[in-house]
mmCIF file of C-alpha atoms in Angstrom:
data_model
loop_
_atom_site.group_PDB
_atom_site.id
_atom_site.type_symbol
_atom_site.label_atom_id
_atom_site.label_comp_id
_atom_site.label_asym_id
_atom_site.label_seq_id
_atom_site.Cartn_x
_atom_site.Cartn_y
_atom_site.Cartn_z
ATOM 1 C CA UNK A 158 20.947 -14.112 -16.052
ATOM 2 C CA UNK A 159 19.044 -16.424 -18.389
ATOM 3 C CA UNK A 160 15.713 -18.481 -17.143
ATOM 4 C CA UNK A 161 17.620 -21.702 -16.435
ATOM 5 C CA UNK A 162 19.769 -20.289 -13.843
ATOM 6 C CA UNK A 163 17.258 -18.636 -12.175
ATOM 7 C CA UNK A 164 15.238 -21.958 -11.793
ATOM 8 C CA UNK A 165 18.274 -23.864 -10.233
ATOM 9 C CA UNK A 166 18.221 -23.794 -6.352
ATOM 10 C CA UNK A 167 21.154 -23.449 -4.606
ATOM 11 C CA UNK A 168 21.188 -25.297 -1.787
ATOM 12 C CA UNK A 169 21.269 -28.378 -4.387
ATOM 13 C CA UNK A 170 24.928 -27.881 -4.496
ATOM 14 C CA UNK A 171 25.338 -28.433 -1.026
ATOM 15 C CA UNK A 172 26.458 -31.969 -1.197
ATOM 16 C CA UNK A 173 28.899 -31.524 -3.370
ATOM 17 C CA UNK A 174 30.370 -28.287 -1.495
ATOM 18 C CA UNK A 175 30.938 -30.619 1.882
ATOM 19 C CA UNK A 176 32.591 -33.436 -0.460
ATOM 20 C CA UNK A 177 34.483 -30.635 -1.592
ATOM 21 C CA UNK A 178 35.562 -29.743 2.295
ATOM 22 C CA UNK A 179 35.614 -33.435 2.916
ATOM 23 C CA UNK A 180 38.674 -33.345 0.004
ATOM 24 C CA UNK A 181 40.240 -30.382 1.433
ATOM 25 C CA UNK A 182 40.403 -31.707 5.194
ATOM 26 C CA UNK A 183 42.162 -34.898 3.901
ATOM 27 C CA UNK A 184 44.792 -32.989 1.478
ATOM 28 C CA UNK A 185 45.271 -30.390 4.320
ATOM 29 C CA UNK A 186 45.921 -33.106 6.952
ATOM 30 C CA UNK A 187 48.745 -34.967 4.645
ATOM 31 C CA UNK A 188 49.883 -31.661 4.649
ATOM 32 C CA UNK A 189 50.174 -31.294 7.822
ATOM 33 C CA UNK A 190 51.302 -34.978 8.741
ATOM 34 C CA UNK A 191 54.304 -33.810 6.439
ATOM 35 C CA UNK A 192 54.866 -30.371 8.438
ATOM 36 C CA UNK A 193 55.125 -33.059 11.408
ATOM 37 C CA UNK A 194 51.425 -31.410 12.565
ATOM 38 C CA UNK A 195 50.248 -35.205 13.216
ATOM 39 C CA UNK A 196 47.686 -34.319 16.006
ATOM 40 C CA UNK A 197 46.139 -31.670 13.862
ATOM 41 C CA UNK A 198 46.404 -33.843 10.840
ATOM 42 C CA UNK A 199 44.613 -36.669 12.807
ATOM 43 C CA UNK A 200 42.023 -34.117 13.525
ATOM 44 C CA UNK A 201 41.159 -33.517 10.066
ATOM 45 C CA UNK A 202 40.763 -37.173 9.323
ATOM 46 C CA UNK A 203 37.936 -37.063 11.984
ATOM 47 C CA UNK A 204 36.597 -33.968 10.337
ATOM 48 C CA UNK A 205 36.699 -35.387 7.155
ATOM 49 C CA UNK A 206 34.743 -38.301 8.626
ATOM 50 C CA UNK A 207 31.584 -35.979 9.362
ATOM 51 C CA UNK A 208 31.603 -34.596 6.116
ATOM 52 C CA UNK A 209 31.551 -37.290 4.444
ATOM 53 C CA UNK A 210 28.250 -38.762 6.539
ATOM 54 C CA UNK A 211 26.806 -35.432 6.263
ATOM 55 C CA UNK A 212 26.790 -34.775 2.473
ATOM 56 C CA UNK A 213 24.976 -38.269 1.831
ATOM 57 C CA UNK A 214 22.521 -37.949 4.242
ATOM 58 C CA UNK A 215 22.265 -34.160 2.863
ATOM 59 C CA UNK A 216 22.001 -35.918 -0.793
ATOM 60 C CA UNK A 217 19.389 -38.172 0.170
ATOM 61 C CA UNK A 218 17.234 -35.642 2.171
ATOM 62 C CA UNK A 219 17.445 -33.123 -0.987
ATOM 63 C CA UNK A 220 16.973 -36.089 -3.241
ATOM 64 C CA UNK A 221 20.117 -34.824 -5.027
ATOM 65 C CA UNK A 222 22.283 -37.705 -6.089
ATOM 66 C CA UNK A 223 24.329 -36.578 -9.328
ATOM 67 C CA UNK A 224 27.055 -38.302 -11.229
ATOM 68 C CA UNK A 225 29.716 -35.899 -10.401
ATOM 69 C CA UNK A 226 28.540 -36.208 -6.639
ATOM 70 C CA UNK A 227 28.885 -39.672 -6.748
ATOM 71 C CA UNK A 228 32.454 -39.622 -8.288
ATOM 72 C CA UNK A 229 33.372 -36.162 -5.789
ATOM 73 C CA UNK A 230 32.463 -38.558 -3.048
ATOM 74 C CA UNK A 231 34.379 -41.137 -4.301
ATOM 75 C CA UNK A 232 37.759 -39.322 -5.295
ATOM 76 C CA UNK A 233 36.967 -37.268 -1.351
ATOM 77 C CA UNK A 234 36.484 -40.645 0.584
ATOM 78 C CA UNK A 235 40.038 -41.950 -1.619
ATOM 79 C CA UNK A 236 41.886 -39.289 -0.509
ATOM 80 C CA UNK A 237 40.620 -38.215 3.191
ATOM 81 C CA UNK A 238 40.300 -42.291 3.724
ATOM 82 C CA UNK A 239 42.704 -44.266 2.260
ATOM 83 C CA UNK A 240 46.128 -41.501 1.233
ATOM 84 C CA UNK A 241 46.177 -39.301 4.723
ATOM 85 C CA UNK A 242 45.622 -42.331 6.993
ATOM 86 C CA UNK A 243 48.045 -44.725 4.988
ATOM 87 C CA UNK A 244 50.849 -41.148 5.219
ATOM 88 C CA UNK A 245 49.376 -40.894 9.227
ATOM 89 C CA UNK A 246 50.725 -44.417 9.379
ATOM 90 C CA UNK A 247 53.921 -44.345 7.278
ATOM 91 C CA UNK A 248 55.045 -41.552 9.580
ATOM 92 C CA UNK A 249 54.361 -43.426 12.726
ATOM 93 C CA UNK A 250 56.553 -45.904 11.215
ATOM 94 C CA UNK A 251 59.470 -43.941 9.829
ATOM 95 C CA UNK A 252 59.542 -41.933 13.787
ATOM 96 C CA UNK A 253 60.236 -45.604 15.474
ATOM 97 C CA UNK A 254 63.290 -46.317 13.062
#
């Protein structure tokens, strides 16, 4: 390993790693809303909900706000927040018909 990895601590990328899980909970539960798994998909809306207040308050405490956090966070919240509840919903809607 060269000097400048050796300097980097680790635990700086662990914002981005839970907006990472944050993204994965919210493609797993349209996933699962599609496999007909709505409670479990619901679930992992809620899960994706803490993540996504624990890797900015983890950001802030590390002082670690980065570009690509910022637009992980962003593209995480879009999908976890806006796509799985809008499919959640669709679904709902397609069942009563």
């Amino acid at each position: 390993m060269n000097d400048s990895m050796k300097k980097f601590p680790s635990f700086l990328l662990l914002p981005n790693i839970i907006s990472l899980l944050n993204f994965f909970c919210g493609f797993t539960s349209i996933v699962m809303i599609a496999h007909r798994r709505v409670e479990l998909g619901a679930w992992l809306i809620l899960t994706a909900l803490i993540l996504d207040a624990l890797d900015g308050n983890i950001a802030r405490i590390f002082n670690n706000t980065t570009l690509l956090g910022k637009e992980l966070d962003s593209l995480a919240d879009l999908v976890s927040f806006v796509v799985a509840p809008a499919f959640l919903s669709l679904t709902f809607l397609w069942n009563d018909q």
